[in-house]
Amino acid sequence: MIIKMRAEATKDEIDHVVERIEECGYQAHVIRGTERTIIGAIGNHTHGNELEALRAARGVEEVIPILHPFKLVSRELRQFGTVVEVGKVRIGVGSQVVMAGPCSVESREQLMETALAVRAAGADMLRGGAYKPRTSPYDFQGLGVQALELLKEASDKTGLPIVTEIMSTDDVDVVAEYADMLQIGARNMQNFALLRRLARVNRPLLLKRGPWATIKEWLLAAEYLLNGGNHRVVLCERGIKSFETETRNTLDLSAVALVKELSHLPVIADPSHSTGRRSLVPAMSKAAFAAGADGLLIEVHPCPERALSDGPQSMDLPGFARLMADLGKTTPYQAAA
Ligand code: PEP
Ligand code: MN
């Protein structure tokens, strides 16, 4: 339920409503706007009627049910878009943030060369996989802690915040120690034990959409994170399974536009995993921004043909620089660097 307070409601009246919500067994989420306070009552709807009775409480203007099954992520509760900060980078409300870097961290040379090049091209954040979810157990699985150390070193050198994937509840402490933002990969979107644990981590999260997941399931996965206490969540559309085999996945840009309507959370797009083809990344990057994406996640490798994972979809360094210039992300200073 949403309890909309009158513009002139006093602190005591607001406190009283919060107390009643908690007495009824719900969590109260107080959202103070410039004009009025809105209180979200979130929980099992066993006492719905008691909440409706709050219409009669002093200072209350309206009591409105939240229609969607997702509540805290819903725009019904928060009308204005959320901005998630990762270091100095602000994601949301039309930011055009670019996170770029290799699929996997493979060596110091590979990572440093990529980090310096993507920064020079105007990227805002560095991505790189330390723990890799691979379809086959015989494929490269990532360098683990060694990769985290290299990412930290690259971040210190370039000033770019790091985003990297977390695959297991066992690794939360170590990944959170090195990374500025933790990525929940597509395959783990409904790993509820991991979601519950990450809800308690003091780091912003990037939640990828599962390739099989509906928009509702994706937003409910995000609801786990907010409900557990972590409100710093960015969503990432990375392509869904369809009958098409020419592309690796099908980039669902209507989901980007729709999620912007349904939720206040920032949404970015991943043109690399969704297409699986380097040649399509520029067009899909522009399309994603046109659809309202707040950012992009792009795989970049100094020598894609030698990449240990996802070479065919990785941009080389000059290709990435051209794309960034095309997107208007490269400042004249950066272009000259
Ligand atoms: C990745 O970002 O490298 C990755 C494995 O992505 P996804 O979870 O979308 O497949
Ligand atoms: Mn990859």
PDB file of N, CA, C and O in Angstrom, residues 103-144:
ATOM      1  N   CYS A 103      35.988  -9.393 -21.185  1.00  0.00           N
ATOM      2  CA  CYS A 103      35.088 -10.387 -20.592  1.00  0.00           C
ATOM      3  C   CYS A 103      35.794 -10.962 -19.364  1.00  0.00           C
ATOM      4  O   CYS A 103      35.266 -10.892 -18.262  1.00  0.00           O
ATOM      5  N   SER A 104      37.015 -11.498 -19.577  1.00  0.00           N
ATOM      6  CA  SER A 104      37.791 -12.059 -18.465  1.00  0.00           C
ATOM      7  C   SER A 104      39.079 -11.274 -18.282  1.00  0.00           C
ATOM      8  O   SER A 104      39.706 -10.874 -19.271  1.00  0.00           O
ATOM      9  N   VAL A 105      39.473 -11.115 -17.031  1.00  0.00           N
ATOM     10  CA  VAL A 105      40.823 -10.603 -16.761  1.00  0.00           C
ATOM     11  C   VAL A 105      41.779 -11.764 -17.023  1.00  0.00           C
ATOM     12  O   VAL A 105      41.645 -12.833 -16.419  1.00  0.00           O
ATOM     13  N   GLU A 106      42.722 -11.553 -17.956  1.00  0.00           N
ATOM     14  CA  GLU A 106      43.607 -12.662 -18.356  1.00  0.00           C
ATOM     15  C   GLU A 106      45.040 -12.473 -17.877  1.00  0.00           C
ATOM     16  O   GLU A 106      45.743 -13.440 -17.590  1.00  0.00           O
ATOM     17  N   SER A 107      45.503 -11.234 -17.846  1.00  0.00           N
ATOM     18  CA  SER A 107      46.884 -10.956 -17.419  1.00  0.00           C
ATOM     19  C   SER A 107      46.983  -9.470 -17.083  1.00  0.00           C
ATOM     20  O   SER A 107      46.099  -8.680 -17.457  1.00  0.00           O
ATOM     21  N   ARG A 108      48.081  -9.085 -16.412  1.00  0.00           N
ATOM     22  CA  ARG A 108      48.284  -7.664 -16.087  1.00  0.00           C
ATOM     23  C   ARG A 108      48.344  -6.834 -17.371  1.00  0.00           C
ATOM     24  O   ARG A 108      47.699  -5.804 -17.494  1.00  0.00           O
ATOM     25  N   GLU A 109      49.125  -7.317 -18.353  1.00  0.00           N
ATOM     26  CA  GLU A 109      49.316  -6.549 -19.590  1.00  0.00           C
ATOM     27  C   GLU A 109      47.968  -6.330 -20.291  1.00  0.00           C
ATOM     28  O   GLU A 109      47.646  -5.217 -20.697  1.00  0.00           O
ATOM     29  N   GLN A 110      47.215  -7.427 -20.425  1.00  0.00           N
ATOM     30  CA  GLN A 110      45.926  -7.331 -21.128  1.00  0.00           C
ATOM     31  C   GLN A 110      45.006  -6.334 -20.421  1.00  0.00           C
ATOM     32  O   GLN A 110      44.360  -5.493 -21.040  1.00  0.00           O
ATOM     33  N   LEU A 111      44.964  -6.406 -19.083  1.00  0.00           N
ATOM     34  CA  LEU A 111      44.013  -5.556 -18.360  1.00  0.00           C
ATOM     35  C   LEU A 111      44.460  -4.092 -18.378  1.00  0.00           C
ATOM     36  O   LEU A 111      43.649  -3.193 -18.617  1.00  0.00           O
ATOM     37  N   MET A 112      45.773  -3.857 -18.127  1.00  0.00           N
ATOM     38  CA  MET A 112      46.242  -2.459 -18.061  1.00  0.00           C
ATOM     39  C   MET A 112      46.086  -1.775 -19.423  1.00  0.00           C
ATOM     40  O   MET A 112      45.651  -0.632 -19.512  1.00  0.00           O
ATOM     41  N   GLU A 113      46.447  -2.500 -20.477  1.00  0.00           N
ATOM     42  CA  GLU A 113      46.330  -1.904 -21.816  1.00  0.00           C
ATOM     43  C   GLU A 113      44.860  -1.542 -22.097  1.00  0.00           C
ATOM     44  O   GLU A 113      44.548  -0.454 -22.582  1.00  0.00           O
ATOM     45  N   THR A 114      43.975  -2.453 -21.728  1.00  0.00           N
ATOM     46  CA  THR A 114      42.547  -2.187 -21.974  1.00  0.00           C
ATOM     47  C   THR A 114      42.056  -1.034 -21.101  1.00  0.00           C
ATOM     48  O   THR A 114      41.341  -0.141 -21.574  1.00  0.00           O
ATOM     49  N   ALA A 115      42.450  -1.050 -19.831  1.00  0.00           N
ATOM     50  CA  ALA A 115      41.958  -0.025 -18.900  1.00  0.00           C
ATOM     51  C   ALA A 115      42.377   1.369 -19.364  1.00  0.00           C
ATOM     52  O   ALA A 115      41.567   2.304 -19.384  1.00  0.00           O
ATOM     53  N   LEU A 116      43.650   1.503 -19.759  1.00  0.00           N
ATOM     54  CA  LEU A 116      44.130   2.826 -20.189  1.00  0.00           C
ATOM     55  C   LEU A 116      43.423   3.256 -21.471  1.00  0.00           C
ATOM     56  O   LEU A 116      43.030   4.417 -21.622  1.00  0.00           O
ATOM     57  N   ALA A 117      43.209   2.291 -22.372  1.00  0.00           N
ATOM     58  CA  ALA A 117      42.571   2.636 -23.649  1.00  0.00           C
ATOM     59  C   ALA A 117      41.100   3.006 -23.460  1.00  0.00           C
ATOM     60  O   ALA A 117      40.629   3.977 -24.058  1.00  0.00           O
ATOM     61  N   VAL A 118      40.384   2.249 -22.617  1.00  0.00           N
ATOM     62  CA  VAL A 118      38.952   2.584 -22.473  1.00  0.00           C
ATOM     63  C   VAL A 118      38.794   3.917 -21.728  1.00  0.00           C
ATOM     64  O   VAL A 118      37.894   4.691 -22.040  1.00  0.00           O
ATOM     65  N   ARG A 119      39.716   4.195 -20.800  1.00  0.00           N
ATOM     66  CA  ARG A 119      39.623   5.500 -20.135  1.00  0.00           C
ATOM     67  C   ARG A 119      39.875   6.619 -21.138  1.00  0.00           C
ATOM     68  O   ARG A 119      39.154   7.616 -21.189  1.00  0.00           O
ATOM     69  N   ALA A 120      40.928   6.448 -21.953  1.00  0.00           N
ATOM     70  CA  ALA A 120      41.244   7.488 -22.947  1.00  0.00           C
ATOM     71  C   ALA A 120      40.067   7.691 -23.901  1.00  0.00           C
ATOM     72  O   ALA A 120      39.827   8.805 -24.374  1.00  0.00           O
ATOM     73  N   ALA A 121      39.328   6.630 -24.156  1.00  0.00           N
ATOM     74  CA  ALA A 121      38.193   6.742 -25.085  1.00  0.00           C
ATOM     75  C   ALA A 121      36.957   7.343 -24.412  1.00  0.00           C
ATOM     76  O   ALA A 121      35.973   7.643 -25.088  1.00  0.00           O
ATOM     77  N   GLY A 122      37.006   7.508 -23.081  1.00  0.00           N
ATOM     78  CA  GLY A 122      35.885   8.166 -22.401  1.00  0.00           C
ATOM     79  C   GLY A 122      34.999   7.247 -21.572  1.00  0.00           C
ATOM     80  O   GLY A 122      33.931   7.670 -21.117  1.00  0.00           O
ATOM     81  N   ALA A 123      35.418   5.984 -21.357  1.00  0.00           N
ATOM     82  CA  ALA A 123      34.599   5.089 -20.525  1.00  0.00           C
ATOM     83  C   ALA A 123      34.555   5.615 -19.091  1.00  0.00           C
ATOM     84  O   ALA A 123      35.493   6.278 -18.625  1.00  0.00           O
ATOM     85  N   ASP A 124      33.466   5.308 -18.393  1.00  0.00           N
ATOM     86  CA  ASP A 124      33.284   5.794 -17.023  1.00  0.00           C
ATOM     87  C   ASP A 124      33.687   4.760 -15.990  1.00  0.00           C
ATOM     88  O   ASP A 124      34.018   5.108 -14.861  1.00  0.00           O
ATOM     89  N   MET A 125      33.585   3.466 -16.361  1.00  0.00           N
ATOM     90  CA  MET A 125      33.901   2.393 -15.413  1.00  0.00           C
ATOM     91  C   MET A 125      34.617   1.271 -16.147  1.00  0.00           C
ATOM     92  O   MET A 125      34.444   1.104 -17.353  1.00  0.00           O
ATOM     93  N   LEU A 126      35.385   0.502 -15.379  1.00  0.00           N
ATOM     94  CA  LEU A 126      36.105  -0.642 -15.949  1.00  0.00           C
ATOM     95  C   LEU A 126      35.408  -1.937 -15.536  1.00  0.00           C
ATOM     96  O   LEU A 126      35.133  -2.147 -14.357  1.00  0.00           O
ATOM     97  N   ARG A 127      35.113  -2.793 -16.528  1.00  0.00           N
ATOM     98  CA  ARG A 127      34.558  -4.105 -16.201  1.00  0.00           C
ATOM     99  C   ARG A 127      35.612  -5.176 -16.496  1.00  0.00           C
ATOM    100  O   ARG A 127      36.510  -4.976 -17.311  1.00  0.00           O
ATOM    101  N   GLY A 128      35.510  -6.294 -15.818  1.00  0.00           N
ATOM    102  CA  GLY A 128      36.419  -7.402 -16.084  1.00  0.00           C
ATOM    103  C   GLY A 128      36.001  -8.562 -15.209  1.00  0.00           C
ATOM    104  O   GLY A 128      35.684  -8.376 -14.034  1.00  0.00           O
ATOM    105  N   GLY A 129      35.992  -9.759 -15.789  1.00  0.00           N
ATOM    106  CA  GLY A 129      35.532 -10.922 -15.037  1.00  0.00           C
ATOM    107  C   GLY A 129      36.677 -11.607 -14.307  1.00  0.00           C
ATOM    108  O   GLY A 129      37.737 -11.872 -14.878  1.00  0.00           O
ATOM    109  N   ALA A 130      36.459 -11.879 -13.029  1.00  0.00           N
ATOM    110  CA  ALA A 130      37.430 -12.635 -12.224  1.00  0.00           C
ATOM    111  C   ALA A 130      36.910 -14.061 -12.011  1.00  0.00           C
ATOM    112  O   ALA A 130      37.673 -15.020 -12.020  1.00  0.00           O
ATOM    113  N   TYR A 131      35.602 -14.167 -11.812  1.00  0.00           N
ATOM    114  CA  TYR A 131      34.930 -15.470 -11.663  1.00  0.00           C
ATOM    115  C   TYR A 131      33.979 -15.577 -12.839  1.00  0.00           C
ATOM    116  O   TYR A 131      33.058 -14.771 -12.966  1.00  0.00           O
ATOM    117  N   LYS A 132      34.214 -16.551 -13.724  1.00  0.00           N
ATOM    118  CA  LYS A 132      33.441 -16.617 -14.953  1.00  0.00           C
ATOM    119  C   LYS A 132      32.431 -17.753 -14.948  1.00  0.00           C
ATOM    120  O   LYS A 132      32.800 -18.903 -14.716  1.00  0.00           O
ATOM    121  N   PRO A 133      31.173 -17.439 -15.230  1.00  0.00           N
ATOM    122  CA  PRO A 133      30.166 -18.502 -15.373  1.00  0.00           C
ATOM    123  C   PRO A 133      30.289 -19.079 -16.788  1.00  0.00           C
ATOM    124  O   PRO A 133      29.859 -18.447 -17.740  1.00  0.00           O
ATOM    125  N   ARG A 134      30.881 -20.239 -16.962  1.00  0.00           N
ATOM    126  CA  ARG A 134      31.089 -20.781 -18.309  1.00  0.00           C
ATOM    127  C   ARG A 134      30.195 -21.999 -18.533  1.00  0.00           C
ATOM    128  O   ARG A 134      30.031 -22.816 -17.620  1.00  0.00           O
ATOM    129  N   THR A 135      29.678 -22.104 -19.722  1.00  0.00           N
ATOM    130  CA  THR A 135      28.776 -23.212 -20.036  1.00  0.00           C
ATOM    131  C   THR A 135      29.493 -24.554 -19.877  1.00  0.00           C
ATOM    132  O   THR A 135      28.922 -25.519 -19.385  1.00  0.00           O
ATOM    133  N   SER A 136      30.769 -24.594 -20.279  1.00  0.00           N
ATOM    134  CA  SER A 136      31.524 -25.850 -20.167  1.00  0.00           C
ATOM    135  C   SER A 136      32.550 -25.763 -19.039  1.00  0.00           C
ATOM    136  O   SER A 136      33.247 -24.754 -18.906  1.00  0.00           O
ATOM    137  N   PRO A 137      32.695 -26.838 -18.264  1.00  0.00           N
ATOM    138  CA  PRO A 137      33.702 -26.819 -17.194  1.00  0.00           C
ATOM    139  C   PRO A 137      35.132 -26.838 -17.759  1.00  0.00           C
ATOM    140  O   PRO A 137      36.082 -26.620 -17.014  1.00  0.00           O
ATOM    141  N   TYR A 138      35.275 -27.114 -19.068  1.00  0.00           N
ATOM    142  CA  TYR A 138      36.613 -27.161 -19.669  1.00  0.00           C
ATOM    143  C   TYR A 138      37.066 -25.786 -20.150  1.00  0.00           C
ATOM    144  O   TYR A 138      38.179 -25.603 -20.580  1.00  0.00           O
ATOM    145  N   ASP A 139      36.153 -24.809 -20.133  1.00  0.00           N
ATOM    146  CA  ASP A 139      36.518 -23.453 -20.573  1.00  0.00           C
ATOM    147  C   ASP A 139      37.178 -22.677 -19.433  1.00  0.00           C
ATOM    148  O   ASP A 139      37.004 -23.010 -18.255  1.00  0.00           O
ATOM    149  N   PHE A 140      37.910 -21.620 -19.810  1.00  0.00           N
ATOM    150  CA  PHE A 140      38.604 -20.759 -18.838  1.00  0.00           C
ATOM    151  C   PHE A 140      37.620 -20.252 -17.781  1.00  0.00           C
ATOM    152  O   PHE A 140      36.586 -19.662 -18.119  1.00  0.00           O
ATOM    153  N   GLN A 141      37.949 -20.440 -16.524  1.00  0.00           N
ATOM    154  CA  GLN A 141      37.012 -20.140 -15.429  1.00  0.00           C
ATOM    155  C   GLN A 141      37.315 -18.822 -14.712  1.00  0.00           C
ATOM    156  O   GLN A 141      36.619 -18.472 -13.759  1.00  0.00           O
ATOM    157  N   GLY A 142      38.373 -18.126 -15.155  1.00  0.00           N
ATOM    158  CA  GLY A 142      38.716 -16.860 -14.505  1.00  0.00           C
ATOM    159  C   GLY A 142      39.848 -17.028 -13.511  1.00  0.00           C
ATOM    160  O   GLY A 142      40.069 -18.129 -12.989  1.00  0.00           O
ATOM    161  N   LEU A 143      40.547 -15.910 -13.239  1.00  0.00           N
ATOM    162  CA  LEU A 143      41.733 -15.969 -12.370  1.00  0.00           C
ATOM    163  C   LEU A 143      41.403 -15.737 -10.895  1.00  0.00           C
ATOM    164  O   LEU A 143      42.294 -15.702 -10.059  1.00  0.00           O
ATOM    165  N   GLY A 144      40.137 -15.531 -10.572  1.00  0.00           N
ATOM    166  CA  GLY A 144      39.744 -15.405  -9.162  1.00  0.00           C
ATOM    167  C   GLY A 144      40.401 -14.210  -8.476  1.00  0.00           C
ATOM    168  O   GLY A 144      40.449 -13.103  -9.026  1.00  0.00           O
TER     169      GLY A 144
END
